[in-house]
Short mmCIF file of C-alpha atoms in Angstrom, two decimals:
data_model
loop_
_atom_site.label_atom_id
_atom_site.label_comp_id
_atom_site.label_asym_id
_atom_site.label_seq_id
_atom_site.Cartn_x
_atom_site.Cartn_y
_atom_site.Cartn_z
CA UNK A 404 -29.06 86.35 -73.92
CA UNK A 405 -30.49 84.05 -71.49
CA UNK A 406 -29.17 81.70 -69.11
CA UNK A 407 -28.39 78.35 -70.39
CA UNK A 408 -27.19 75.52 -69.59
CA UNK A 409 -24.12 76.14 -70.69
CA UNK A 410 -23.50 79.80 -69.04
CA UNK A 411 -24.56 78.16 -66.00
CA UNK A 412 -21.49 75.81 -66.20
CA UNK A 413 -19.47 78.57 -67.35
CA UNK A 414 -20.24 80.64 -64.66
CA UNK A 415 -20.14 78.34 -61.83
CA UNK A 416 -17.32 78.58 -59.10
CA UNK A 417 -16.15 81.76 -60.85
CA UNK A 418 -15.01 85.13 -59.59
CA UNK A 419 -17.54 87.41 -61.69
CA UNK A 420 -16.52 90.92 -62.28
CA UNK A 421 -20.21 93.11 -63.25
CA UNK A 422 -19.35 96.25 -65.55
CA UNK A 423 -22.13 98.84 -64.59
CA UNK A 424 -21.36 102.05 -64.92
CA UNK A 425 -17.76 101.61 -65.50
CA UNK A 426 -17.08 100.40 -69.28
CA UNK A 427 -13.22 100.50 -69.47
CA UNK A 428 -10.39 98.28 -68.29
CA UNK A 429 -8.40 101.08 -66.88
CA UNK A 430 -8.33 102.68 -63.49
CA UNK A 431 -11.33 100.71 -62.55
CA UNK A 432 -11.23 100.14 -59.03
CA UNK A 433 -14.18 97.03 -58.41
CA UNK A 434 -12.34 95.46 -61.48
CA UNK A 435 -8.89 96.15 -59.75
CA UNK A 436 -9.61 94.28 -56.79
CA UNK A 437 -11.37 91.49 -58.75
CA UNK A 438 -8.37 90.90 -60.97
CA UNK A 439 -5.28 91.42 -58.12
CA UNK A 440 -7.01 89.04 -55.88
CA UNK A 441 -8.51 86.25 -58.15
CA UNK A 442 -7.73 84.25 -61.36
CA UNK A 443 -10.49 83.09 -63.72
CA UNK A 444 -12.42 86.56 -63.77
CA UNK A 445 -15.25 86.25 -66.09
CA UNK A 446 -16.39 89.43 -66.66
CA UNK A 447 -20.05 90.12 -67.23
CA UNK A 448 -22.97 93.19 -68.37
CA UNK A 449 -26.61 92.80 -67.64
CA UNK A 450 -29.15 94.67 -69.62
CA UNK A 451 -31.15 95.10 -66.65
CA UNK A 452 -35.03 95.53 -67.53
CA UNK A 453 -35.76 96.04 -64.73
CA UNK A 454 -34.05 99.05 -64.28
CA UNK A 455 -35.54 100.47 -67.72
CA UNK A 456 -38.97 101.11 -65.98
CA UNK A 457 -36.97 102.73 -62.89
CA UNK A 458 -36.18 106.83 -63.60
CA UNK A 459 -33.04 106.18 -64.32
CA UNK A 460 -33.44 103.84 -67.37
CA UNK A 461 -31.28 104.14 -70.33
CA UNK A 462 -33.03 106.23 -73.18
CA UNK A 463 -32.51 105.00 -76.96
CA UNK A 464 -29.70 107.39 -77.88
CA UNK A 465 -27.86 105.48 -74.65
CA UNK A 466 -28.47 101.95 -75.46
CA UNK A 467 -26.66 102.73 -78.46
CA UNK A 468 -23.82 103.91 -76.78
CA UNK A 469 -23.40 101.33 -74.13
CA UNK A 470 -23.22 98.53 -77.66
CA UNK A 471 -20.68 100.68 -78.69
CA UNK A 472 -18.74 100.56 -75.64
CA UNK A 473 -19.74 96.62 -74.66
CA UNK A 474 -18.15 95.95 -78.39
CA UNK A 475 -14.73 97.86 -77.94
CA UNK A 476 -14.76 95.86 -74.39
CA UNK A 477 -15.04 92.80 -76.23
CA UNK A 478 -12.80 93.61 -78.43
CA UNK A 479 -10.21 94.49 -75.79
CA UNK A 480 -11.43 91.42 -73.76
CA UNK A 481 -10.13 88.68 -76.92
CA UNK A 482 -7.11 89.99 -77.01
CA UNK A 483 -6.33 88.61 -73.25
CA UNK A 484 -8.09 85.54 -74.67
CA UNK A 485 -11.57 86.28 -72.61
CA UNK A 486 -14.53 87.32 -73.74
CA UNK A 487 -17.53 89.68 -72.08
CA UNK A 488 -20.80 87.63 -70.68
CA UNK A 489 -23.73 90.08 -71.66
CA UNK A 490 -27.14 88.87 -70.15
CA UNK A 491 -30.23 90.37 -70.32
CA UNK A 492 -32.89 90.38 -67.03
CA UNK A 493 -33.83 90.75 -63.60
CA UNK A 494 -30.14 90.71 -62.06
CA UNK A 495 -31.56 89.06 -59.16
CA UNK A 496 -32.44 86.29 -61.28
CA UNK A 497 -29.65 86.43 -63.11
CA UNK A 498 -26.86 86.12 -60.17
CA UNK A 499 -29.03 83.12 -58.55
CA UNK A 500 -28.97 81.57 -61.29
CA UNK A 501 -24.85 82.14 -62.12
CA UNK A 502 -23.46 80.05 -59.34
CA UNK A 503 -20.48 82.75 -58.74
CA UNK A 504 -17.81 81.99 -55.97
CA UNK A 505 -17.47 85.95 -55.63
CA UNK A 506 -19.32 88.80 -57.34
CA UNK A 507 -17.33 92.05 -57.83
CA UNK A 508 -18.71 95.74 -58.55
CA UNK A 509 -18.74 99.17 -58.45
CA UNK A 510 -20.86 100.64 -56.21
CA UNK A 511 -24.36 102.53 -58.03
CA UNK A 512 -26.22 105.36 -55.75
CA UNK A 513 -29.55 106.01 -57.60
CA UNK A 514 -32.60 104.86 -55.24
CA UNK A 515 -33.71 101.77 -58.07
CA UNK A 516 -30.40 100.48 -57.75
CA UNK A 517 -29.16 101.03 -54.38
CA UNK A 518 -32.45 98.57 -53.43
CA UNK A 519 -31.61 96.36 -56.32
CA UNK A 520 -28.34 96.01 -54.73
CA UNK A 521 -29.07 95.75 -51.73
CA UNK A 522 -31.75 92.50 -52.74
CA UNK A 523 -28.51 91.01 -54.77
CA UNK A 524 -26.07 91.37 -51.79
CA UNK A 525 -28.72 89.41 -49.51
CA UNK A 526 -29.51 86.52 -51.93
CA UNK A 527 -25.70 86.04 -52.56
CA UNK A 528 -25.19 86.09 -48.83
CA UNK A 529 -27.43 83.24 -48.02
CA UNK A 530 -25.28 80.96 -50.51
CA UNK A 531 -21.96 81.88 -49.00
CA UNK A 532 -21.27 84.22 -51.57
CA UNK A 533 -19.74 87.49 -51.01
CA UNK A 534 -20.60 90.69 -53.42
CA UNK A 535 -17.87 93.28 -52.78
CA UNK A 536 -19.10 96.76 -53.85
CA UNK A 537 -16.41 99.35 -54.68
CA UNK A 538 -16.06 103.53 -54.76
CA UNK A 539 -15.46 104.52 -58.60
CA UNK A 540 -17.95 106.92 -60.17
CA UNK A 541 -17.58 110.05 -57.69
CA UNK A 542 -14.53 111.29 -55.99
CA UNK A 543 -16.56 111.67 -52.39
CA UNK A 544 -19.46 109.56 -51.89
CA UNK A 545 -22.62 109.75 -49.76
CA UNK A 546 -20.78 109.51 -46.02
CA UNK A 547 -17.40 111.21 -47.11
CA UNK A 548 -18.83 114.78 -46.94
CA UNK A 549 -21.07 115.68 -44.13
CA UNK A 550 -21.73 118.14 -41.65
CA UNK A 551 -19.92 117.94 -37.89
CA UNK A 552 -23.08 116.07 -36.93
CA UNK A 553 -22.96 113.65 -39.77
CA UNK A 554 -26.03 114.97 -41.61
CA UNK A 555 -26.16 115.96 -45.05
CA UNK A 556 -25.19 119.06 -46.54
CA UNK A 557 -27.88 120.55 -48.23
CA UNK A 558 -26.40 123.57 -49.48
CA UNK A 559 -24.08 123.47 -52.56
CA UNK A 560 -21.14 126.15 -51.09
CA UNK A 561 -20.40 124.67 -47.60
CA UNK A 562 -20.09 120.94 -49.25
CA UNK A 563 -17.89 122.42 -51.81
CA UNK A 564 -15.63 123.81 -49.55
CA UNK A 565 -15.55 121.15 -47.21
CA UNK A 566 -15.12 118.66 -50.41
CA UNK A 567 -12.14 120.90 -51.40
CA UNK A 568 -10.61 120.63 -47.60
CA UNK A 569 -11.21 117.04 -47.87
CA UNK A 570 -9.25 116.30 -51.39
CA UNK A 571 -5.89 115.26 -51.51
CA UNK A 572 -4.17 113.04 -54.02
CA UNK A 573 -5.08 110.16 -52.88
CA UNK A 574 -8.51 110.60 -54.21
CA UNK A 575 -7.40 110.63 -57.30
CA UNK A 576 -4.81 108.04 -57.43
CA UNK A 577 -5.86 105.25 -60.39
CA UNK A 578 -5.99 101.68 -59.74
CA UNK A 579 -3.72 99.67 -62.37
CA UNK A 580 -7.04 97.14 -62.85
CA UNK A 581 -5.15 96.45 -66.33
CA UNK A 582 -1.77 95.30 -64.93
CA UNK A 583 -3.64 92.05 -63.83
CA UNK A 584 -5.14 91.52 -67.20
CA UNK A 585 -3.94 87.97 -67.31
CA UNK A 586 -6.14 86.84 -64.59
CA UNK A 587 -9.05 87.47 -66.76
CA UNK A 588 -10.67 83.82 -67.24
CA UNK A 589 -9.79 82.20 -70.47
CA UNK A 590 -11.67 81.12 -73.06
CA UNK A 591 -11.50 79.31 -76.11
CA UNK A 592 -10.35 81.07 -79.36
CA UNK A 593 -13.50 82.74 -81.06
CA UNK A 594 -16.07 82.27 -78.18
CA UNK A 595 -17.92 85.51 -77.72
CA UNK A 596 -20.96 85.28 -75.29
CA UNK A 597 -22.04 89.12 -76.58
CA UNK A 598 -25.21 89.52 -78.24
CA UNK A 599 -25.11 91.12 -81.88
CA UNK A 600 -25.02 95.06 -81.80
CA UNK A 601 -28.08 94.95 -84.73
CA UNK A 602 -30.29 92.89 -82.46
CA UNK A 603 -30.22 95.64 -79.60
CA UNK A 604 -32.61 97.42 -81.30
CA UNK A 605 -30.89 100.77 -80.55
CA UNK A 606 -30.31 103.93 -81.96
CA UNK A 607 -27.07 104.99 -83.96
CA UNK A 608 -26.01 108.23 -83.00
CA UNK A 609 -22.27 110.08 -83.39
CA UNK A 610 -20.85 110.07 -79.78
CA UNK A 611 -18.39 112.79 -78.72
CA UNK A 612 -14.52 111.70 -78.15
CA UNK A 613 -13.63 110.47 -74.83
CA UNK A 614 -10.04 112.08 -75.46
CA UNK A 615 -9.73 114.89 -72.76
CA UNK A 616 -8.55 118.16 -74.99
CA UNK A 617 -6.24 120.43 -72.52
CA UNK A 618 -7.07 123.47 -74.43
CA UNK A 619 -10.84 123.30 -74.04
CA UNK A 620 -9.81 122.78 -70.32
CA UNK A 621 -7.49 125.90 -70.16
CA UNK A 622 -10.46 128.24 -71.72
CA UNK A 623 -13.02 126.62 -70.27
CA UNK A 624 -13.75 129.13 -67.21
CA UNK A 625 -13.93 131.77 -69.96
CA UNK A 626 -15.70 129.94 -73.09
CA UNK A 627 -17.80 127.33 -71.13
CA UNK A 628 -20.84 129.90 -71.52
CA UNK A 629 -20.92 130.84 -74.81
CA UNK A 630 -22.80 127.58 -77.01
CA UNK A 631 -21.30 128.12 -80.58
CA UNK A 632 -17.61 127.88 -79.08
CA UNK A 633 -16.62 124.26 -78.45
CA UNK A 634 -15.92 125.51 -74.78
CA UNK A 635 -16.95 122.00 -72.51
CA UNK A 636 -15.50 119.09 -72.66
CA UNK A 637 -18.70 117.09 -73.30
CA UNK A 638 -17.72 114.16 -71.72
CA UNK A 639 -20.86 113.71 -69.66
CA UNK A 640 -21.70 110.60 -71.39
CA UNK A 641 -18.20 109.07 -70.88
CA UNK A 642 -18.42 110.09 -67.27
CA UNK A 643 -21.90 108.81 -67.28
CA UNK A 644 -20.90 105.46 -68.39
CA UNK A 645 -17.39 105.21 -66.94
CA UNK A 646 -15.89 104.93 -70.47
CA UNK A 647 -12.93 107.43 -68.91
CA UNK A 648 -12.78 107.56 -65.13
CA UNK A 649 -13.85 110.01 -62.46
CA UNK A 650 -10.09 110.46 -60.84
CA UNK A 651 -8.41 110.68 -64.40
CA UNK A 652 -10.88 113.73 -65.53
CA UNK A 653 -10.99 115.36 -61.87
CA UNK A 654 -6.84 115.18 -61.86
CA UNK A 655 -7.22 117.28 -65.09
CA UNK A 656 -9.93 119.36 -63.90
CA UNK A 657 -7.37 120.80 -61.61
CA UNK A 658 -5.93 123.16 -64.35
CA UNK A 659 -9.36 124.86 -63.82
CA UNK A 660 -11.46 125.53 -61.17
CA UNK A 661 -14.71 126.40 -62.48
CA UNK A 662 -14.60 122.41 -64.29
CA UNK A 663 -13.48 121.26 -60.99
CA UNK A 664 -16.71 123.01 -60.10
CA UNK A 665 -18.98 121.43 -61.95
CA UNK A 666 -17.32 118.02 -61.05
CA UNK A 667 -18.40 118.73 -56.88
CA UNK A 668 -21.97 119.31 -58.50
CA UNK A 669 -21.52 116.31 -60.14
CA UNK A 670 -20.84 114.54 -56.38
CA UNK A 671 -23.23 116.84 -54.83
CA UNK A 672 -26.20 115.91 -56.75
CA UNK A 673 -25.10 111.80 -56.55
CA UNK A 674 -25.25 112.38 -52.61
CA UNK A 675 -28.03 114.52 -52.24
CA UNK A 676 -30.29 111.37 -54.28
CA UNK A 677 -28.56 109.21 -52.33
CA UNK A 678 -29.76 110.74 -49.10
CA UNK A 679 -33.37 112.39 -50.62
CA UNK A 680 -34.71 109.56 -52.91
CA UNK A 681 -38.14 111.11 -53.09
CA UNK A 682 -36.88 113.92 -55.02
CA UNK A 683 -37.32 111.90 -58.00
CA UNK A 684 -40.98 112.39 -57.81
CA UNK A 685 -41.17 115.55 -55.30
CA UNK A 686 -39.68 118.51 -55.32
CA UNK A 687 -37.07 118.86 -52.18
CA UNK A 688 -38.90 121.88 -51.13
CA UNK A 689 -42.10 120.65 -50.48
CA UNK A 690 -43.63 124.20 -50.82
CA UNK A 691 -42.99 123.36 -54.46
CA UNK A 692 -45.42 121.04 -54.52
CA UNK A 693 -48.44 123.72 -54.36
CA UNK A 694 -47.60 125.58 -57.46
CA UNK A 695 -50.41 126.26 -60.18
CA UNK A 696 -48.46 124.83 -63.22
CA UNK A 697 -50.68 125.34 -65.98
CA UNK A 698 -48.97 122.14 -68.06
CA UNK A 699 -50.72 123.15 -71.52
CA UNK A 700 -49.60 120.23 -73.54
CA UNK A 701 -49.36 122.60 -76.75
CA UNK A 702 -46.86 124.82 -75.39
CA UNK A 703 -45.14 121.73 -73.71
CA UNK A 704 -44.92 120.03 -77.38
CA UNK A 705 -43.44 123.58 -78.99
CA UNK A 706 -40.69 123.85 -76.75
CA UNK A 707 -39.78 120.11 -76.99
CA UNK A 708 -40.21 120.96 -80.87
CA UNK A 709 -37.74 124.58 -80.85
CA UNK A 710 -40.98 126.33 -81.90
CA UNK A 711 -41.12 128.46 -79.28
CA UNK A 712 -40.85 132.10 -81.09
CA UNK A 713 -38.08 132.55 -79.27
CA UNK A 714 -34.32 131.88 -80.74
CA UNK A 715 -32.25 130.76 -78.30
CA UNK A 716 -35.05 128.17 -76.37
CA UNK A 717 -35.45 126.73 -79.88
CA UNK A 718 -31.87 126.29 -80.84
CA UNK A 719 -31.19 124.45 -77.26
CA UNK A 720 -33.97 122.24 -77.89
CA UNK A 721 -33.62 122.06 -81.62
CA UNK A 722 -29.46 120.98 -81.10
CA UNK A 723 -31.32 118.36 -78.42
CA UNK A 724 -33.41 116.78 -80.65
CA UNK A 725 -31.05 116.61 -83.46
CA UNK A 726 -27.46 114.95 -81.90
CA UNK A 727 -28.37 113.88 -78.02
CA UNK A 728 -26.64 116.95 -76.51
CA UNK A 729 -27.35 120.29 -75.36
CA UNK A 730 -25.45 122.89 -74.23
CA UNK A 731 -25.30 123.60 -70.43
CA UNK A 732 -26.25 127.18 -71.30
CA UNK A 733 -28.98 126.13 -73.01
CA UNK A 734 -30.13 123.94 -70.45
CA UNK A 735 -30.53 126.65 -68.50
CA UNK A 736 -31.97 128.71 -70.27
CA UNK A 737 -34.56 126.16 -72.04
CA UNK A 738 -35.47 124.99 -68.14
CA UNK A 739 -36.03 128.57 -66.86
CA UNK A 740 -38.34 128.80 -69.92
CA UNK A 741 -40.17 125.99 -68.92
CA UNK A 742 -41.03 126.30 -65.63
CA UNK A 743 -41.67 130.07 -65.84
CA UNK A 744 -42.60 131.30 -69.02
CA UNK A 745 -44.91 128.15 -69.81
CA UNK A 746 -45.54 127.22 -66.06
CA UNK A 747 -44.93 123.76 -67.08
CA UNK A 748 -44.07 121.32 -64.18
CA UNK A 749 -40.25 120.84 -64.41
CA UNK A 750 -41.09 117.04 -64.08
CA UNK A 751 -42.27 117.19 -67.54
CA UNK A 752 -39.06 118.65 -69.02
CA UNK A 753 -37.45 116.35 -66.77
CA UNK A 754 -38.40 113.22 -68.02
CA UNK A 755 -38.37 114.67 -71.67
CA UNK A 756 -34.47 115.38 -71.41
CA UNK A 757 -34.11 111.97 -69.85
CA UNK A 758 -35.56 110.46 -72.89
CA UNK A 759 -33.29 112.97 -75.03
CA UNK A 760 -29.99 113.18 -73.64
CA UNK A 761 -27.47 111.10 -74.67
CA UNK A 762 -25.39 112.23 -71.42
CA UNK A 763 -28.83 111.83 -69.58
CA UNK A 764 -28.05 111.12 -65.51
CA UNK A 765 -30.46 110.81 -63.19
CA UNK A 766 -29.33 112.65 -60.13
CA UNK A 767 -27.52 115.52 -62.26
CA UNK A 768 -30.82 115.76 -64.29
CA UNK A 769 -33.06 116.05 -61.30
CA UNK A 770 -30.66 118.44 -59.71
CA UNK A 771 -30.59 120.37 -62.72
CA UNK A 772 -34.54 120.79 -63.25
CA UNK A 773 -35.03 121.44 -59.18
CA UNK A 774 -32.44 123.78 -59.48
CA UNK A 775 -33.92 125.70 -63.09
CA UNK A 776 -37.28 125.82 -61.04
CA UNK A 777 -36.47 126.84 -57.86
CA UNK A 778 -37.43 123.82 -56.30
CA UNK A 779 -33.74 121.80 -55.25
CA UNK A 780 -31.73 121.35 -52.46
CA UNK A 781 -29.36 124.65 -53.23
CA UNK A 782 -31.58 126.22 -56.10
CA UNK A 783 -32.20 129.32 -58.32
CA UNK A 784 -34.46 131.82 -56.29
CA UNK A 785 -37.94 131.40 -57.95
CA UNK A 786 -37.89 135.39 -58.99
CA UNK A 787 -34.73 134.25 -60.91
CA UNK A 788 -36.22 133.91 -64.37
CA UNK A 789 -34.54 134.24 -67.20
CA UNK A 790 -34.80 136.68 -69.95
CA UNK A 791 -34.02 134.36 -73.26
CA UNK A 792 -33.37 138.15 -75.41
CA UNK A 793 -30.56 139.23 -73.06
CA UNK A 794 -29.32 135.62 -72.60
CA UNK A 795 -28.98 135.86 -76.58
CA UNK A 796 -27.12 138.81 -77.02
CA UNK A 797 -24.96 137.62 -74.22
CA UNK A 798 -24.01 134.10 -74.84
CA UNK A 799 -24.62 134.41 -78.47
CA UNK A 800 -23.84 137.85 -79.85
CA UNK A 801 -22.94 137.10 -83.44
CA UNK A 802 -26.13 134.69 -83.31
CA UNK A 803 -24.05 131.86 -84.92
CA UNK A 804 -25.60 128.73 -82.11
CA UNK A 805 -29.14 130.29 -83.21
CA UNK A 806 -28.35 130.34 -86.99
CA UNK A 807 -26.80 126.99 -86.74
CA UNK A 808 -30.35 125.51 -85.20
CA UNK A 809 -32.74 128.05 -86.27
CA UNK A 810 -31.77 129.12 -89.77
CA UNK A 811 -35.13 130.32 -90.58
CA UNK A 812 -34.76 132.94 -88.44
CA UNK A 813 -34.63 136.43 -89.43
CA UNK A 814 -36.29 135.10 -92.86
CA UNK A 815 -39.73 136.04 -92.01
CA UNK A 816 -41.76 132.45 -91.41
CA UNK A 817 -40.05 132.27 -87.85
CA UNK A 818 -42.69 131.67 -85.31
CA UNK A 819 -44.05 134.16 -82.90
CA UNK A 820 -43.38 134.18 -79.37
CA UNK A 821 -46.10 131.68 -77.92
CA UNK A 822 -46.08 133.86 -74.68
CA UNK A 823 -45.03 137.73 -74.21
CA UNK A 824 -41.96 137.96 -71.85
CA UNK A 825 -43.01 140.74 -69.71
CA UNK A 826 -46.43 139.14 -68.94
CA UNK A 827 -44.86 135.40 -68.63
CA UNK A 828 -42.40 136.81 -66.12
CA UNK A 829 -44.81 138.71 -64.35
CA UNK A 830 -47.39 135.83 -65.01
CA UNK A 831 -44.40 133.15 -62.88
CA UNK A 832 -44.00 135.54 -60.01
CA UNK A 833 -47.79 136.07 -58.94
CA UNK A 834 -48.11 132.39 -59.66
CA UNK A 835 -45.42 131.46 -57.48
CA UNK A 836 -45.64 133.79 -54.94
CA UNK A 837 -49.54 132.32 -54.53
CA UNK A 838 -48.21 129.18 -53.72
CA UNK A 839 -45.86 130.19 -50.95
CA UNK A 840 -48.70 132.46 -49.14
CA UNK A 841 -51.15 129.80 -49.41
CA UNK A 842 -48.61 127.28 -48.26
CA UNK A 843 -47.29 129.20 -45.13
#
């Protein structure tokens, strides 16, 4: 929607609340603040297109899910006779354009928007106007957990633990951002400013439940490897998109540790992209940077295809293709097959998941393909590789996640392997070792 005239007078001398990556009305902490301390908050999206040429733009299966969520705000947003502003643009443009008393948000740490920011907070300061950024989407954030010195940790176990000595409940106390409803502005009965969900041109897609199951979360240390068993939560995308918060899912994550685990990945790779912005075009080792990928795009378009020849691989990437999600197991696996059976730059199945994955973040995504290839901040060891046969029989013994994505198999016409696992692991080792001698 663009900005007329009439959004212009709308908008003018307004406190604007800017949903990001924080789609709910609950336990929202920018939208907390916003609502305690003004009256009149017009709350507002931006389909920033700018930020889908950036590495972290939204892929099609997303867009679909953010309409869903923008029209349940709306929704929500009528009853406490509002309505939701959705804009489309530069945000730059956009907010010097608005005429905003006060701009209110929740702070964003990927390198496109931290600059974006950054730009918005200047412009608005020139006319007077403050924008007051807010901690919501990660329990520590990029200054919270450092070394004694105040640099970085670079190393996943020492931030964990010093994460864990930091946390208290405080942390995870929510902000009542709904008690203060009323102060949203008003508007007349039937106005809606959002744009119709058919003229998004997105994707439909079935999106996983947002509704935390405490059974999955009581097994999940001893089911969360094992891909037919509905063992995760799979609430990346929710967490992705702030459509349940960070402090309600980490006070459940409590009842176990190894999800509590995952969420201090989750902050760890935030901060270390927050700190390292080239890795999302270098590897953080820069020794990684010599490797003789061989990048065939044949065996590159098998594997995004689950034609691989080899069972598992293809039912991660087959279950990808199909519904938005994979498996974290899979991930694994399907990245370690990558990088070392094919010798495929990890960039490529990088961006490919970040076109694919509904859940699709940009610092957990890099962290996760650095890590696969041995080329992160705390990675795998690069003679790490894994064997997809004995992943198989262990994470899928009764072969039910491969039969459920690969039911040809075992009927004959299955593919052939498109590489020989003894020679593709013995293939990644010489390769890789090659690049470390000639590098040092």
């Amino acid at each position: 929607m663009d900005v007329t005239e009439d959004i212009i007078q709308m908008t003018a001398g307004t406190t604007i609340f800017w949903f990001r990556r924080d789609l709910r009305l609950e336990d929202n902490a920018a939208l907390y603040h916003a609502l305690k301390n003004n009256s009149g908050v017009l709350p507002i999206y931006i389909f920033d297109t700018l930020a889908s040429e950036s590495p972290g733009g939204l892929n099609a299966r997303q867009l679909s899910f953010v309409h869903h969520a923008l029209k349940k705000l709306s929704a929500r947003l009528e009853a406490y006779r509002s309505t939701l502003l959705v804009l489309r643009g530069d945000p730059l443009d956009i907010f010097k354009r608005l005429g905003a008393q006060a701009v209110y948000a929740n702070k964003n740490y990927e390198p496109y928007e931290v600059k974006r920011d950054e730009a918005i907070r200047s412009v608005l300061a020139a006319e007077g106007v403050p924008f007051k950024l807010f901690k919501d989407q990660v329990i520590f954030e990029e200054r919270e957990i450092t070394k004694d010195d105040k640099t970085p940790y670079t190393v996943f176990t020492p931030y964990s633990n010093k994460w864990l000595r930091n946390f208290d409940e405080t942390q995870v106390q929510p902000y009542p951002s709904e008690k203060y409803a009323g102060n949203f502005k008003h508007v007349s009965a039937g106005v809606t400013l959002s744009p119709r969900f058919e003229d998004t041109g997105s994707e439909e897609v079935i999106f996983p439940s947002a509704k935390v199951d405490l059974q999955t979360i009581e097994r999940y240390e001893k089911q969360r490897d094992y891909p037919a068993v509905r063992g995760t939560s799979r609430l990346g995308v929710h967490l992705r998109f702030g459509t349940i918060g960070i402090r309600q899912v980490t006070r459940i994550a409590r009842k176990s540790q190894a999800l509590l685990n995952e969420l201090i990945w989750r902050d760890f790779y935030a901060m270390i992209l927050w700190h390292f912005p080239e890795v999302t075009t270098r590897p953080f080792k820069a020794a990684y940077d010599h490797i003789g990928w061989l990048n065939d795009p044949e065996d590159f378009a098998l594997w995004c295809a689950g034609k691989t020849g080899y069972p598992i691989v293809d039912a991660g990437m087959r279950e990808l293709l199909n519904t938005g999600y994979m498996h974290n197991r899979a991930r694994m696996i399907t990245a370690s097959f990558l990088t070392k059976h094919l010798l495929t730059d990890w960039r490529w199945g990088e961006a490919y998941f970040a076109k694919m994955l509904l859940d699709f973040d940009l610092a957990s995504n890099n962290g996760g393909w650095q890590w696969a290839a041995g080329a992160g901040s705390d990675a795998s060891p690069y003679f790490r590789i894994f064997n997809p046969y004995t992943q198989a029989k262990k994470f899928d013994p009764a072969m039910a996640y491969i039969r459920q994505w690969v039911p040809e198999f075992g009927l004959g016409d299955y593919a052939a392997p498109i590489v020989e696992h003894a020679f593709a692991r013995e293939r990644a080792l010489k390769t890789y070792h090659n690049a470390f001698y000639a590098t040092y």
